[in-house]
Amino acid sequence: MSFFTITLLAIGLSFDTFAVSITCGIARKHIVFWEAFRVAAVFAFFQSTMPLLGWGFGLAIKSVIEPIDHWLALALLCLIGIKMIVEAFGREENKSTLDPLNPKVLFTLALATSIDAFAVGIGFVAVNVNMLHAYLIIGSVTFLVAMLGMLFGKSIGSVLGKRMEIIGGLILIGLGVKIVIEHVS
């Protein structure tokens, strides 16, 4: 998988983090740089570690899934993408009680926004990904996206949140289709 494709995947995975970060910025309008840095670092750690865990799990079951790996990657990415789109239409966020600086809240948000990345990690087994590159790219992109999300949340509010999750879902579905096309070709 190329640098560009991993970066595109990282962007797609980080749209839910972006939406949550916007909410964090709305909830904590006076968040200072180091607080935002800490929140973004936790999001990035979870988002980059979950694919690594999924990849390890995928390696353990590789011989079972190898004949259908490209279809599995398509199914996982499409399911995640569709889930993101459906959730974007159904979510009613309660911004007033959200405190991203509370460790329990922060870890819950980080885990919730990175569970999809575990499934992507399983799919990485099928497409021969350099996991060090994937880990660094996904972590870096997520960190930047989380910082931007909090900045946007402080300044423009929740106008973009749902739209960003829809775009992220569409990107993941597109990547799944791309993997199958490359495998079939």
CSV table of C-alpha atoms in Angstrom, one decimal:
chain,number,residue,atom,x,y,z
A,1,MET,CA,0.0,0.0,0.0
A,2,SER,CA,1.4,3.3,-1.0
A,3,PHE,CA,2.1,6.4,1.2
A,4,PHE,CA,-0.7,8.2,-0.6
A,5,THR,CA,-3.2,5.4,0.0
A,6,ILE,CA,-2.3,5.1,3.7
A,7,THR,CA,-2.6,8.8,4.1
A,8,LEU,CA,-6.0,8.8,2.4
A,9,LEU,CA,-7.0,5.9,4.7
A,10,ALA,CA,-5.8,7.8,7.7
A,11,ILE,CA,-7.8,10.9,6.7
A,12,GLY,CA,-10.9,8.7,6.3
A,13,LEU,CA,-10.4,7.1,9.7
A,14,SER,CA,-9.9,10.5,11.4
A,15,PHE,CA,-13.1,12.1,10.3
A,16,ASP,CA,-15.0,10.8,13.4
A,17,THR,CA,-12.1,12.1,15.5
A,18,PHE,CA,-12.5,15.5,13.7
A,19,ALA,CA,-16.2,15.6,14.5
A,20,VAL,CA,-15.6,14.7,18.2
A,21,SER,CA,-12.7,17.2,18.4
A,22,ILE,CA,-15.1,19.9,17.1
A,23,THR,CA,-17.4,19.0,19.9
A,24,CYS,CA,-14.5,19.2,22.4
A,25,GLY,CA,-13.6,22.6,21.1
A,26,ILE,CA,-17.2,23.7,21.4
A,27,ALA,CA,-17.5,22.3,25.0
A,28,ARG,CA,-14.1,23.9,26.1
A,29,LYS,CA,-14.0,27.2,24.2
A,30,HIS,CA,-11.1,28.3,26.3
A,31,ILE,CA,-9.0,25.2,25.9
A,32,VAL,CA,-5.3,26.1,25.8
A,33,PHE,CA,-2.7,24.7,23.5
A,34,TRP,CA,-1.2,22.1,25.9
A,35,GLU,CA,-4.6,20.9,26.9
A,36,ALA,CA,-5.6,20.5,23.2
A,37,PHE,CA,-2.2,18.9,22.6
A,38,ARG,CA,-2.8,16.3,25.3
A,39,VAL,CA,-6.3,15.5,23.9
A,40,ALA,CA,-5.0,15.2,20.3
A,41,ALA,CA,-2.1,13.0,21.5
A,42,VAL,CA,-4.5,10.5,23.2
A,43,PHE,CA,-6.7,10.4,20.1
A,44,ALA,CA,-3.6,9.8,17.9
A,45,PHE,CA,-2.2,7.1,20.1
A,46,PHE,CA,-5.5,5.1,20.1
A,47,GLN,CA,-6.2,5.7,16.4
A,48,SER,CA,-2.7,4.5,15.4
A,49,THR,CA,-2.5,1.6,17.9
A,50,MET,CA,-5.8,0.0,17.0
A,51,PRO,CA,-4.8,-0.9,13.4
A,52,LEU,CA,-1.7,-2.4,14.8
A,53,LEU,CA,-3.7,-4.6,17.2
A,54,GLY,CA,-6.1,-5.5,14.3
A,55,TRP,CA,-3.1,-6.4,12.1
A,56,GLY,CA,-1.8,-8.7,14.8
A,57,PHE,CA,-5.2,-10.4,15.0
A,58,GLY,CA,-5.4,-10.6,11.2
A,59,LEU,CA,-2.0,-12.3,11.0
A,60,ALA,CA,-3.2,-14.9,13.5
A,61,ILE,CA,-6.1,-15.8,11.2
A,62,LYS,CA,-4.3,-15.1,7.9
A,63,SER,CA,-4.4,-18.6,6.4
A,64,VAL,CA,-8.2,-18.7,7.0
A,65,ILE,CA,-8.9,-15.4,5.3
A,66,GLU,CA,-6.3,-15.3,2.6
A,67,PRO,CA,-8.5,-16.6,-0.3
A,68,ILE,CA,-11.1,-13.9,0.4
A,69,ASP,CA,-8.9,-11.1,1.9
A,70,HIS,CA,-9.7,-8.5,-0.7
A,71,TRP,CA,-13.4,-9.0,-0.3
A,72,LEU,CA,-13.0,-8.9,3.5
A,73,ALA,CA,-11.1,-5.6,3.2
A,74,LEU,CA,-14.0,-4.3,1.0
A,75,ALA,CA,-16.6,-5.5,3.4
A,76,LEU,CA,-14.9,-4.1,6.5
A,77,LEU,CA,-14.2,-0.7,4.9
A,78,CYS,CA,-17.8,-0.4,3.5
A,79,LEU,CA,-19.3,-1.4,6.8
A,80,ILE,CA,-17.2,1.1,8.7
A,81,GLY,CA,-18.0,3.8,6.0
A,82,ILE,CA,-21.7,3.1,6.1
A,83,LYS,CA,-21.7,3.1,9.9
A,84,MET,CA,-20.1,6.5,9.9
A,85,ILE,CA,-22.6,7.9,7.5
A,86,VAL,CA,-25.6,6.4,9.4
A,87,GLU,CA,-24.3,7.7,12.7
A,88,ALA,CA,-23.7,11.2,11.2
A,89,PHE,CA,-27.5,11.4,10.5
A,90,GLY,CA,-28.6,9.9,13.7
A,91,ARG,CA,-26.4,11.5,16.3
A,92,GLU,CA,-27.6,14.1,18.7
A,93,GLU,CA,-24.5,15.4,20.5
A,94,ASN,CA,-24.8,16.6,24.1
A,95,LYS,CA,-22.0,19.2,24.1
A,96,SER,CA,-22.8,20.8,27.4
A,97,THR,CA,-21.7,17.8,29.6
A,98,LEU,CA,-18.6,16.9,27.6
A,99,ASP,CA,-15.3,17.6,29.3
A,100,PRO,CA,-12.5,16.2,27.1
A,101,LEU,CA,-9.9,17.0,29.9
A,102,ASN,CA,-11.6,14.5,32.2
A,103,PRO,CA,-9.4,11.3,31.7
A,104,LYS,CA,-12.4,8.9,31.7
A,105,VAL,CA,-14.2,11.0,29.1
A,106,LEU,CA,-11.0,11.4,27.0
A,107,PHE,CA,-10.2,7.7,27.0
A,108,THR,CA,-13.8,6.8,26.2
A,109,LEU,CA,-13.9,9.2,23.3
A,110,ALA,CA,-10.5,8.0,22.0
A,111,LEU,CA,-11.5,4.4,22.2
A,112,ALA,CA,-14.9,5.0,20.6
A,113,THR,CA,-13.4,6.9,17.6
A,114,SER,CA,-10.7,4.3,17.1
A,115,ILE,CA,-12.6,1.0,17.2
A,116,ASP,CA,-13.1,1.2,13.4
A,117,ALA,CA,-9.3,1.3,13.0
A,118,PHE,CA,-9.1,-2.2,14.5
A,119,ALA,CA,-11.1,-3.6,11.6
A,120,VAL,CA,-9.0,-1.7,9.2
A,121,GLY,CA,-5.9,-3.3,10.8
A,122,ILE,CA,-7.3,-6.7,10.0
A,123,GLY,CA,-7.7,-5.7,6.4
A,124,PHE,CA,-4.0,-4.5,6.3
A,125,VAL,CA,-3.0,-8.2,6.4
A,126,ALA,CA,-4.6,-8.6,3.0
A,127,VAL,CA,-2.8,-5.7,1.3
A,128,ASN,CA,0.8,-6.0,2.5
A,129,VAL,CA,1.1,-2.8,4.5
A,130,ASN,CA,4.3,-1.6,6.2
A,131,MET,CA,2.9,-1.3,9.7
A,132,LEU,CA,5.5,1.2,10.9
A,133,HIS,CA,4.6,3.6,8.1
A,134,ALA,CA,0.9,3.0,8.7
A,135,TYR,CA,1.3,3.6,12.5
A,136,LEU,CA,3.2,6.8,12.0
A,137,ILE,CA,1.0,8.2,9.2
A,138,ILE,CA,-2.3,7.4,11.0
A,139,GLY,CA,-1.0,8.8,14.3
A,140,SER,CA,0.3,12.0,12.7
A,141,VAL,CA,-2.8,12.6,10.6
A,142,THR,CA,-5.1,11.9,13.6
A,143,PHE,CA,-3.1,14.3,15.8
A,144,LEU,CA,-3.3,17.1,13.2
A,145,VAL,CA,-7.0,16.5,12.6
A,146,ALA,CA,-7.8,16.5,16.3
A,147,MET,CA,-6.0,19.8,16.8
A,148,LEU,CA,-7.7,21.3,13.8
A,149,GLY,CA,-11.1,20.0,15.0
A,150,MET,CA,-10.7,21.6,18.4
A,151,LEU,CA,-9.6,24.9,16.8
A,152,PHE,CA,-12.6,24.8,14.4
A,153,GLY,CA,-14.9,23.9,17.3
A,154,LYS,CA,-13.7,26.9,19.2
A,155,SER,CA,-14.3,29.2,16.3
A,156,ILE,CA,-17.1,27.9,14.0
A,157,GLY,CA,-19.1,25.6,16.1
A,158,SER,CA,-20.8,22.3,15.1
A,159,VAL,CA,-21.8,23.3,11.5
A,160,LEU,CA,-19.3,20.8,9.9
A,161,GLY,CA,-19.4,17.8,12.3
A,162,LYS,CA,-21.9,15.6,10.5
A,163,ARG,CA,-20.7,16.5,7.0
A,164,MET,CA,-17.2,15.5,7.9
A,165,GLU,CA,-18.2,12.1,9.1
A,166,ILE,CA,-20.2,11.5,5.9
A,167,ILE,CA,-17.1,12.5,3.8
A,168,GLY,CA,-15.0,10.2,6.0
A,169,GLY,CA,-17.4,7.3,5.4
A,170,LEU,CA,-17.4,7.8,1.7
A,171,ILE,CA,-13.6,7.8,1.6
A,172,LEU,CA,-13.4,4.5,3.4
A,173,ILE,CA,-16.0,2.9,1.0
A,174,GLY,CA,-14.0,4.3,-1.9
A,175,LEU,CA,-10.8,2.7,-0.5
A,176,GLY,CA,-12.5,-0.7,-0.2
A,177,VAL,CA,-13.6,-0.5,-3.8
A,178,LYS,CA,-10.1,0.5,-4.8
A,179,ILE,CA,-8.6,-2.6,-3.1
A,180,VAL,CA,-10.9,-5.0,-4.9
A,181,ILE,CA,-10.3,-3.3,-8.2
A,182,GLU,CA,-6.5,-3.6,-7.7
A,183,HIS,CA,-6.8,-7.2,-6.7
A,184,VAL,CA,-9.1,-8.2,-9.6
A,185,SER,CA,-6.9,-6.3,-12.2
